[in-house]
PDB file of C-alpha atoms in Angstrom:
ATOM      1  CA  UNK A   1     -15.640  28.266 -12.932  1.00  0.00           C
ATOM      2  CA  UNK A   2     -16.933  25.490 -10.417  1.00  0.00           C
ATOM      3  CA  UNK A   3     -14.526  23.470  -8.913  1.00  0.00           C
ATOM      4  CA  UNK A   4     -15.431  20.355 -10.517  1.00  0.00           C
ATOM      5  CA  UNK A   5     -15.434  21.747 -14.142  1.00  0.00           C
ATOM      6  CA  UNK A   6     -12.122  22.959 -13.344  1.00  0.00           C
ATOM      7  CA  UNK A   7     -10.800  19.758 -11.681  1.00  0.00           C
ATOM      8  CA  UNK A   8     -12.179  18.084 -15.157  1.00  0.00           C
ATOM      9  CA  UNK A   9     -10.334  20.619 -17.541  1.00  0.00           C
ATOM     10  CA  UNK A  10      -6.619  19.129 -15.208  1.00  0.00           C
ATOM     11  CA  UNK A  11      -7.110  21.793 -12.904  1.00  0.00           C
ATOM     12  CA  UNK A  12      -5.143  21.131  -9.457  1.00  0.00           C
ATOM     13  CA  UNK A  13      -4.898  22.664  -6.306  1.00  0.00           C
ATOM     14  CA  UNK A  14      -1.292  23.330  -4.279  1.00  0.00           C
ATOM     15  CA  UNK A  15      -2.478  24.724  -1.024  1.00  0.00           C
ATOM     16  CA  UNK A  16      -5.001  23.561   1.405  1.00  0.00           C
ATOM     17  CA  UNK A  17      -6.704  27.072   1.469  1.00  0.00           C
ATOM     18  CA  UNK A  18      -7.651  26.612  -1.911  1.00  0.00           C
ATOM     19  CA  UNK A  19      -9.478  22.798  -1.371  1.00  0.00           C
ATOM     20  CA  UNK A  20     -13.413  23.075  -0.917  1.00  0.00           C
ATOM     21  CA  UNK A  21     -15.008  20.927   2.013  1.00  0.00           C
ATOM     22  CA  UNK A  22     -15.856  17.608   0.416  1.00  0.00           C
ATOM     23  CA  UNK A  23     -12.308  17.693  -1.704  1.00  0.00           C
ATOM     24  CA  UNK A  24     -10.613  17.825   1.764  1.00  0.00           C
ATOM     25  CA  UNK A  25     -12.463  15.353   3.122  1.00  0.00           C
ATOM     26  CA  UNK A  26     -11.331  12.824   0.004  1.00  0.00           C
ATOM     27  CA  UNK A  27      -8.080  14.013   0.138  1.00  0.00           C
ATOM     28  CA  UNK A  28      -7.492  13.624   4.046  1.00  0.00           C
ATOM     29  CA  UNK A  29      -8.904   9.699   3.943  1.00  0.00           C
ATOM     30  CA  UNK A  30      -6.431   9.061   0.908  1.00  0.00           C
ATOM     31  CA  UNK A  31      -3.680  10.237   2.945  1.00  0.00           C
ATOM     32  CA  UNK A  32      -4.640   8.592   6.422  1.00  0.00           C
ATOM     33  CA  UNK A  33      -4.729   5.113   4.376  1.00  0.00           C
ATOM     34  CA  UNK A  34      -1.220   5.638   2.786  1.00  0.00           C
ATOM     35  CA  UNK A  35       0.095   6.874   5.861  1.00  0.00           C
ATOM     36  CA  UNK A  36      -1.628   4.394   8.136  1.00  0.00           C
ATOM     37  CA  UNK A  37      -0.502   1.689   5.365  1.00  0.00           C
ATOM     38  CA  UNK A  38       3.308   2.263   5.700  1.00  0.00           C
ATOM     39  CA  UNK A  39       3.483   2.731   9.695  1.00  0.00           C
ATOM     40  CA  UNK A  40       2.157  -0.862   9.904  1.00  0.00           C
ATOM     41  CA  UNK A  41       4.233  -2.186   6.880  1.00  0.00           C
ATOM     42  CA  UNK A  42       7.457  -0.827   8.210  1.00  0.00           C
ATOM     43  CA  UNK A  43       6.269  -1.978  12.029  1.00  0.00           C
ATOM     44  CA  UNK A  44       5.712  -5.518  10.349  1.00  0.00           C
ATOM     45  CA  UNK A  45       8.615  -5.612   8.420  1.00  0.00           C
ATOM     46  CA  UNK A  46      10.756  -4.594  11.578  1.00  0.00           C
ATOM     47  CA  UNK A  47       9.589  -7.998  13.390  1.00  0.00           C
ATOM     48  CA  UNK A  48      10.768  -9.837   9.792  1.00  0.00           C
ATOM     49  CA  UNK A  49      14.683  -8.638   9.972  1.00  0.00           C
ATOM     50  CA  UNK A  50      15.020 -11.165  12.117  1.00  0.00           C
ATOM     51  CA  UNK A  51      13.879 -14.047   9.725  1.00  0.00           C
ATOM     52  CA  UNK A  52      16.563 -13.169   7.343  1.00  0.00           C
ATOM     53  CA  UNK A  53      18.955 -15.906   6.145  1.00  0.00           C
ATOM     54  CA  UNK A  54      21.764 -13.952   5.730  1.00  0.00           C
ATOM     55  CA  UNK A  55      23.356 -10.260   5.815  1.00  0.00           C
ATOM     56  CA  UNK A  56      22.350  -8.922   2.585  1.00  0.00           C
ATOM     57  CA  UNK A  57      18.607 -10.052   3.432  1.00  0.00           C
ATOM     58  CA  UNK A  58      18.987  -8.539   6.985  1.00  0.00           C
ATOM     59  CA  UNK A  59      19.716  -5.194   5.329  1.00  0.00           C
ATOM     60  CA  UNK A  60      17.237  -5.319   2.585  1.00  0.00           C
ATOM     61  CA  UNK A  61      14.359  -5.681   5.551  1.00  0.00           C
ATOM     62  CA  UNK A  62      16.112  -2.641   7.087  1.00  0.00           C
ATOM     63  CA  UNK A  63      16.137  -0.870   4.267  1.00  0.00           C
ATOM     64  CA  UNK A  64      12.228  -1.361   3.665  1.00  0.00           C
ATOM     65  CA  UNK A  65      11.467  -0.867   7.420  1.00  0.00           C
ATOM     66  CA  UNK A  66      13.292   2.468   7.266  1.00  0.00           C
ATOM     67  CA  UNK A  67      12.339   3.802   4.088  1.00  0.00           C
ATOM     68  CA  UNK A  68       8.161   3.222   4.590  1.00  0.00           C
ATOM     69  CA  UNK A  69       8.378   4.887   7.635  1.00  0.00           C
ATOM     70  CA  UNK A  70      10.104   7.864   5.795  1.00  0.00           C
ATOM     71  CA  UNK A  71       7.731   7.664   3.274  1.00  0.00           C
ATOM     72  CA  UNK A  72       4.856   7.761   6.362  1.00  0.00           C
ATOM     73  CA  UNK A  73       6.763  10.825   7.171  1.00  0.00           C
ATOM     74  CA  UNK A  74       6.509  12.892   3.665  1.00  0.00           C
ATOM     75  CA  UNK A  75       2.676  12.507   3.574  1.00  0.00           C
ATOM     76  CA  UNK A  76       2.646  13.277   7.289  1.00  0.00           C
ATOM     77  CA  UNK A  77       4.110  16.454   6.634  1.00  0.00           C
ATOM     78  CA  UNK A  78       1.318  17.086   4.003  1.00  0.00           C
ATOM     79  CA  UNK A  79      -1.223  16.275   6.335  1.00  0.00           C
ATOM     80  CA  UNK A  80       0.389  19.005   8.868  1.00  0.00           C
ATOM     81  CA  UNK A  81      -0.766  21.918   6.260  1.00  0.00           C
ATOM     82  CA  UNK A  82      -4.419  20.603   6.975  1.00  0.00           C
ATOM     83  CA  UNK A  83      -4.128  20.968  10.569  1.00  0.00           C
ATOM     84  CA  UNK A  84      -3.139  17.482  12.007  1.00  0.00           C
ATOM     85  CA  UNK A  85      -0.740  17.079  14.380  1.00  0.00           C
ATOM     86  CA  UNK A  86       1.703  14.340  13.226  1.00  0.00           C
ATOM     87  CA  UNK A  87       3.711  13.269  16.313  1.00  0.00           C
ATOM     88  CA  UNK A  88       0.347  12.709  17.899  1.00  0.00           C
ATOM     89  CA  UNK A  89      -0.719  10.943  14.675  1.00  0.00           C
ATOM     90  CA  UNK A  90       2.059   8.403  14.769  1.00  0.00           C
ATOM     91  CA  UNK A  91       1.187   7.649  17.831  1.00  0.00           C
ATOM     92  CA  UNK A  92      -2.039   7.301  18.294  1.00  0.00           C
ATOM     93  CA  UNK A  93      -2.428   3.409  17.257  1.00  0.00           C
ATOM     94  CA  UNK A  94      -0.180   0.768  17.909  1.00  0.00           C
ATOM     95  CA  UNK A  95       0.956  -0.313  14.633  1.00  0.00           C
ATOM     96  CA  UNK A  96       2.393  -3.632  15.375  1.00  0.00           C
ATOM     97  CA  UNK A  97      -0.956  -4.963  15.815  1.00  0.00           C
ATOM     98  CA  UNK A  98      -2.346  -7.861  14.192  1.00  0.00           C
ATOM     99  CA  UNK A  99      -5.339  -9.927  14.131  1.00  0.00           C
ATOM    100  CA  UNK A 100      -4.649 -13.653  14.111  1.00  0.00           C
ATOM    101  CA  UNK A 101      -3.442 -15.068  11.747  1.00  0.00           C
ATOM    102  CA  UNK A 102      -6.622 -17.346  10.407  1.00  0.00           C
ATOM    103  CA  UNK A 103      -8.875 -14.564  11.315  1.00  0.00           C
ATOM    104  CA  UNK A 104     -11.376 -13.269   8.668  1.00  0.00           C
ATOM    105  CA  UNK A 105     -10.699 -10.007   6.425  1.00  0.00           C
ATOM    106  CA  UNK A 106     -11.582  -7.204   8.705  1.00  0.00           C
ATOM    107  CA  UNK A 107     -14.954  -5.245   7.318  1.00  0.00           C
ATOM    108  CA  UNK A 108     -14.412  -2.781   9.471  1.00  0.00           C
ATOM    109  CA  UNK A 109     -11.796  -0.192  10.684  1.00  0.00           C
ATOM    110  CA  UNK A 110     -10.131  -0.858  14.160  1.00  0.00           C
ATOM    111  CA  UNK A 111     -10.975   1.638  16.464  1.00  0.00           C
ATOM    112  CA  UNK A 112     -10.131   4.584  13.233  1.00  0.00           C
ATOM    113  CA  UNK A 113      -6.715   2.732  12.149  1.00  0.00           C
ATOM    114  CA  UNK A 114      -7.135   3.054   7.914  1.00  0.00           C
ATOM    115  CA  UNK A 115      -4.551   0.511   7.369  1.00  0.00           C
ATOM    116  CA  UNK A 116      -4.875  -1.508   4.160  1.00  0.00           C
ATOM    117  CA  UNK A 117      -6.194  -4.983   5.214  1.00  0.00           C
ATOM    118  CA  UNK A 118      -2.829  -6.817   4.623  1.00  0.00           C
ATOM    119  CA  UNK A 119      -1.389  -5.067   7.277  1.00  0.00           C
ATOM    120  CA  UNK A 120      -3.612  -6.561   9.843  1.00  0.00           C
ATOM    121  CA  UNK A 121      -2.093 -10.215   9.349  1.00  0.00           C
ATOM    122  CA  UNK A 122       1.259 -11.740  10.915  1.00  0.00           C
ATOM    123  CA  UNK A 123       4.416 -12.623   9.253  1.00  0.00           C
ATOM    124  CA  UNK A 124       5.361 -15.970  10.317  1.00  0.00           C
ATOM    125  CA  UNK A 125       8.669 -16.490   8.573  1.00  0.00           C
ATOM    126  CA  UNK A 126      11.315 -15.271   5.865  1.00  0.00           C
ATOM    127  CA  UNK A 127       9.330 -16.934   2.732  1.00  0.00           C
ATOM    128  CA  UNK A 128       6.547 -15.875   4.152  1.00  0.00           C
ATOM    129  CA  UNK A 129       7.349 -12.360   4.564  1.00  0.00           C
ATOM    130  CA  UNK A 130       8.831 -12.765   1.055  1.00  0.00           C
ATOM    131  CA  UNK A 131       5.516 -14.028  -0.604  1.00  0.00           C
ATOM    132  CA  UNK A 132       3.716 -10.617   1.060  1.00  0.00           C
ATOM    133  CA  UNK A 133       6.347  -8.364   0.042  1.00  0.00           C
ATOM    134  CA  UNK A 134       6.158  -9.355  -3.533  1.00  0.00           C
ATOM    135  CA  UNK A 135       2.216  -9.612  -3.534  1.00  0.00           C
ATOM    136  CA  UNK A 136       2.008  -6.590  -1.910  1.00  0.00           C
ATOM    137  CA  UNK A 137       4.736  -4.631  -4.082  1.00  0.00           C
ATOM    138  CA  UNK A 138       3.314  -5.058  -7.012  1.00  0.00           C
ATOM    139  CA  UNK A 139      -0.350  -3.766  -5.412  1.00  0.00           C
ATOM    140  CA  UNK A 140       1.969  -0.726  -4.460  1.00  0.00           C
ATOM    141  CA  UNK A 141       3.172  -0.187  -7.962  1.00  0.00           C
ATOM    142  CA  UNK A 142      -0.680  -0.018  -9.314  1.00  0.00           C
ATOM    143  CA  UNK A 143      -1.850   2.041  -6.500  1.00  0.00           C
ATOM    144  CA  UNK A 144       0.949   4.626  -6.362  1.00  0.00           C
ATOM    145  CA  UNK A 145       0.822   4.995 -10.315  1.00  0.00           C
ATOM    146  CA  UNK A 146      -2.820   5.952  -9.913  1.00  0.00           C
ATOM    147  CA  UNK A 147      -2.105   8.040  -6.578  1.00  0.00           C
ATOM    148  CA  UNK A 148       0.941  10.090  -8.728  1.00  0.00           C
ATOM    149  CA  UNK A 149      -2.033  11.313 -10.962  1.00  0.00           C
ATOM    150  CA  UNK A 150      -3.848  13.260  -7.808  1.00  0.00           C
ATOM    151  CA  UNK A 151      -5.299  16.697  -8.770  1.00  0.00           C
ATOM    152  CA  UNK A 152      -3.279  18.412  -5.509  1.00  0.00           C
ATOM    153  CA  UNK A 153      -0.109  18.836  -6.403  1.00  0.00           C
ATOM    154  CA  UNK A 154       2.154  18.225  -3.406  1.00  0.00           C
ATOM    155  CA  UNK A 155       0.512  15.486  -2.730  1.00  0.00           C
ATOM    156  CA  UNK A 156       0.598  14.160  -6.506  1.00  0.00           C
ATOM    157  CA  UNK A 157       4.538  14.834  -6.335  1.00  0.00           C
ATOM    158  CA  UNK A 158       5.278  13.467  -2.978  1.00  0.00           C
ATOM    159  CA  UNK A 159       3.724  10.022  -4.490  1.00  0.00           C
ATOM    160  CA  UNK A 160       5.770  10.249  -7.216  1.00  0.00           C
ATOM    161  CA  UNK A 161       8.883  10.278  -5.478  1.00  0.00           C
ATOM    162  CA  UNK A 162       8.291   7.538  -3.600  1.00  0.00           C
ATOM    163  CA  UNK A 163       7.092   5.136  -6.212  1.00  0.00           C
ATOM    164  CA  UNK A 164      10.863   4.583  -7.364  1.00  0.00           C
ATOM    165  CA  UNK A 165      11.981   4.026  -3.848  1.00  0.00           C
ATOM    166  CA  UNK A 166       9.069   1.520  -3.344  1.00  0.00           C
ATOM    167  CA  UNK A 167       9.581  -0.626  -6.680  1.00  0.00           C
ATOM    168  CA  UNK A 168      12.880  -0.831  -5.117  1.00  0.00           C
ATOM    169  CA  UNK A 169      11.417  -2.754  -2.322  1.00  0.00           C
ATOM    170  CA  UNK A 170       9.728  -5.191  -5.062  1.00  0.00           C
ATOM    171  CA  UNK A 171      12.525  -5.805  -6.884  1.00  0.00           C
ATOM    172  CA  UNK A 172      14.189  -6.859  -3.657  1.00  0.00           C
ATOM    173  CA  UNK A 173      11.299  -9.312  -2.577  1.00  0.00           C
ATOM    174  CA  UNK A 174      11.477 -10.519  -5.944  1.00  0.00           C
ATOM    175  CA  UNK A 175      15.522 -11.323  -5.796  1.00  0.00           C
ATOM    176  CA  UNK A 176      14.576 -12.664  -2.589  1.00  0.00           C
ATOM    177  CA  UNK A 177      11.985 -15.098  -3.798  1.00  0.00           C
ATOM    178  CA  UNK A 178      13.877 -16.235  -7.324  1.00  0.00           C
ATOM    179  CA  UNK A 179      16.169 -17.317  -4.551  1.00  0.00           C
ATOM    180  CA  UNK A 180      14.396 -19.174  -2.354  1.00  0.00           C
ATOM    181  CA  UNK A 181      12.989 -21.248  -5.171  1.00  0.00           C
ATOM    182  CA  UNK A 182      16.354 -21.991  -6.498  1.00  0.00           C
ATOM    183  CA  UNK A 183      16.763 -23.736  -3.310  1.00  0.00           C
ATOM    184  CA  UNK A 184      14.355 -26.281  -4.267  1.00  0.00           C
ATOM    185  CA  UNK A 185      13.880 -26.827  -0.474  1.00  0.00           C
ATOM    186  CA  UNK A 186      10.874 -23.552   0.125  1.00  0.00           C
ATOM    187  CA  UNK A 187       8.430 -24.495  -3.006  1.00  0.00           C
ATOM    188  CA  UNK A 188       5.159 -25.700  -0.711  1.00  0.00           C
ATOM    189  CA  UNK A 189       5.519 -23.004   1.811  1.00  0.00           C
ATOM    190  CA  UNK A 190       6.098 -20.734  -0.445  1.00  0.00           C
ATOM    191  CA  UNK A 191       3.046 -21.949  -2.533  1.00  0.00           C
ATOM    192  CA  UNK A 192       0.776 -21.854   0.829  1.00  0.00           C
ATOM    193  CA  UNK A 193       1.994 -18.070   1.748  1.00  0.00           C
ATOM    194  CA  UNK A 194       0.934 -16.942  -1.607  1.00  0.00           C
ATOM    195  CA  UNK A 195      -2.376 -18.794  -1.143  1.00  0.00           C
ATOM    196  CA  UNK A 196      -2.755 -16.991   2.076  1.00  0.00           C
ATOM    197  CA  UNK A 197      -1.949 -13.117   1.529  1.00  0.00           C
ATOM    198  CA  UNK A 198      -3.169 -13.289  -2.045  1.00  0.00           C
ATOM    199  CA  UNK A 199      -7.120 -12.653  -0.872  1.00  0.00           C
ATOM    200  CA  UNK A 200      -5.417 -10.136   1.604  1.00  0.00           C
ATOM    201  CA  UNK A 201      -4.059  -7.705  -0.806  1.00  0.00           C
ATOM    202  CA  UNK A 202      -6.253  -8.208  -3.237  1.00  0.00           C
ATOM    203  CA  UNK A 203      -8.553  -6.856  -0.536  1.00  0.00           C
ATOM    204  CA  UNK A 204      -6.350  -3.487  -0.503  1.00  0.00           C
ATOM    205  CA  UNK A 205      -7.803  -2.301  -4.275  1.00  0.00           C
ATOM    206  CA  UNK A 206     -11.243  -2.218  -2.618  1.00  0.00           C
ATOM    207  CA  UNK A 207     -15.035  -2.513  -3.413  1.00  0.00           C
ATOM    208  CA  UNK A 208     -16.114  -1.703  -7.113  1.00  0.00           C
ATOM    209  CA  UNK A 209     -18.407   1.794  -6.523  1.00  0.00           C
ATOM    210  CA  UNK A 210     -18.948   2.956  -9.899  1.00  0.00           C
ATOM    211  CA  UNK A 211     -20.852   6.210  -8.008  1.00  0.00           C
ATOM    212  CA  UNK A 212     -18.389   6.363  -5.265  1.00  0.00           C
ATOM    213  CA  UNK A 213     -15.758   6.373  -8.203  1.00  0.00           C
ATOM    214  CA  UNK A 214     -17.610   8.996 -10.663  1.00  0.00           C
ATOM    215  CA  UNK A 215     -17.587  11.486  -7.609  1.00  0.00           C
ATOM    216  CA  UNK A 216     -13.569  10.864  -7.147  1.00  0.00           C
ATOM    217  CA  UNK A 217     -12.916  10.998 -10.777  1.00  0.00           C
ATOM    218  CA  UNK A 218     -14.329  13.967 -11.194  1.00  0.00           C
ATOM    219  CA  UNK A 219     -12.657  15.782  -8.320  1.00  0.00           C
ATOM    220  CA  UNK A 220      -9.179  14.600  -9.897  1.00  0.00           C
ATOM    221  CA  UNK A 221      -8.664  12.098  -7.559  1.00  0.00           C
ATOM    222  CA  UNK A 222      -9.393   8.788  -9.043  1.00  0.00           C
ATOM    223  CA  UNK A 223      -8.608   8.468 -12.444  1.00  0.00           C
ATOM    224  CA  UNK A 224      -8.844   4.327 -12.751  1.00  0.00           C
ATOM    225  CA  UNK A 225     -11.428   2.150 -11.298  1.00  0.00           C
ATOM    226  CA  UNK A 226     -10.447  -0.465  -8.140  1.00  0.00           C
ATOM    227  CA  UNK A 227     -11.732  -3.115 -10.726  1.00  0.00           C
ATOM    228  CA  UNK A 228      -9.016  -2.340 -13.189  1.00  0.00           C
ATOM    229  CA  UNK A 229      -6.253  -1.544 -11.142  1.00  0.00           C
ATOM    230  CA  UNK A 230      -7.034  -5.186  -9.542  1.00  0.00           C
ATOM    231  CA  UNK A 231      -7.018  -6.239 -13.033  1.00  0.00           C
ATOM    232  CA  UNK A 232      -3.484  -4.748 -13.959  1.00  0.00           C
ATOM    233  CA  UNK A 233      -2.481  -5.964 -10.119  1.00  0.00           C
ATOM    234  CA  UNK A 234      -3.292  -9.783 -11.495  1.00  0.00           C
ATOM    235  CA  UNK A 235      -1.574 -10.067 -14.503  1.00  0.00           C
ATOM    236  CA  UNK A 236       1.556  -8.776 -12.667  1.00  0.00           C
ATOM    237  CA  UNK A 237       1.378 -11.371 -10.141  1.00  0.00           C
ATOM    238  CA  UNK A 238       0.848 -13.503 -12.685  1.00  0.00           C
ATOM    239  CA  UNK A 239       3.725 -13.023 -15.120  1.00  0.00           C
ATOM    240  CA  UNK A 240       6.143 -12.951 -11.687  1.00  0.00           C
ATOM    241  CA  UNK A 241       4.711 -16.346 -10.075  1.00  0.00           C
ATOM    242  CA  UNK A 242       4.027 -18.635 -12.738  1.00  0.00           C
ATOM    243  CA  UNK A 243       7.880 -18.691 -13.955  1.00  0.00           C
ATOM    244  CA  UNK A 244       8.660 -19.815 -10.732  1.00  0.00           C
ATOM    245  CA  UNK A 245       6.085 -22.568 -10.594  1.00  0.00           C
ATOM    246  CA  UNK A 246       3.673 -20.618  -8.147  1.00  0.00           C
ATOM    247  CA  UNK A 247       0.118 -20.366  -8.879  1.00  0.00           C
ATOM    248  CA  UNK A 248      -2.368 -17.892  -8.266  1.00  0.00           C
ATOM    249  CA  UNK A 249      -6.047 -18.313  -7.281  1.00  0.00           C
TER     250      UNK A 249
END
């Protein structure tokens, strides 16, 4: 049986010996994104522990800081089995970088660093840093639903464990931002941060390919299209903002 036909039929692999050339390919970029993706979230969330009001804020921003660079970690150790070396891998870019802050969405990699384009961008302060987390969390809930489906199985798994750990993270932004608008005091910055990293992760779900997406769907890998997923990703944001008198663009 071809790979592909099997791959259609729920076929998966477990081991990379068993993962044909262009399937490897596929599979590597999807794990240099998520990988890149948390190194520079938990670097950027490091720099917002600081911001927090208070104690139970300042460990909630630990607690995210530690546990996406753990999650970095799991895929990393994935990524071993296929030959890369991971403590040169973490430290091959410097992922506190960021562009400035007004600069344009980046349309290309920089210098081979697969970070999701949100990650590119400064905090500036606690509501800020708020407004991204929720934005952002509830992109990560879309993705790593679809990216729990993969067709190699470690991977698939790995995924799945940390999506609980990661809606974890949401539902602390969220506490985080319910209070901050109780204040009464954070409503227009709050309403400009969501302005500004709302483009910015809506980025993240990526260009519609409908060819690009056939080819991925039928290797197992994809098994929604960017266009819905940003879909699902909208009405989320939605039904979280508008009760607390945010809008969305």
């Amino acid at each position: 049986m071809k790979v592909e036909a099997y791959l259609a039929q729920g076929g998966v692999f477990s081991s990379p010996e068993n993962a044909p050339a262009r399937y490897r390919a596929e599979l590597l970029r999807m794990m240099f994104v998520f990988v890149d993706s948390e190194l520079a979230a938990s670097a950027g969330f490091a720099s917002s522990i600081n911001f927090a009001p208070d104690i139970k804020a300042r460990i909630a921003a630990s607690r995210i800081t530690l546990e996406k660079a753990d999650h970095a970690q799991r895929v990393l150790r994935i990524l071993s089995g296929f030959g890369t070396d991971a403590e040169r891998y973490e430290k091959q870019h410097d992922w506190t970088f960021r562009l400035p802050r007004e600069s344009d969405l980046p349309k290309e990699r920089q210098a081979a660093d697969m970070r999701l384009p949100v990650f590119y961008f400064p905090l500036l302060n606690w509501a800020d840093a708020i407004a991204m987390s929720v934005l952002q969390g509830l992109a990560a809930q879309v993705q790593l639903e679809e990216l729990g489906r993969v067709s190699y199985d470690p991977l698939a798994t790995a995924f799945r464990e940390i999506a609980p750990r990661e809606q974890e993270h949401t539902k602390l932004s969220q506490e985080g931002l319910a209070l901050l608008v109780k204040t009464g005091e954070h409503q227009q910055s709050l309403q400009q941060s969501v302005d500004y990293w709302y483009p910015r992760v809506a980025a993240g779900f990526g260009q519609q390919n409908a060819e690009r997406y056939e080819m991925l769907h039928r290797l197992g890998l994809r098994h929604e299209s960017n266009e819905s997923q940003l879909q699902r990703w909208t009405s989320l944001v939605k039904n979280q903002l508008q009760p607390l008198g945010l809008r969305v663009q």
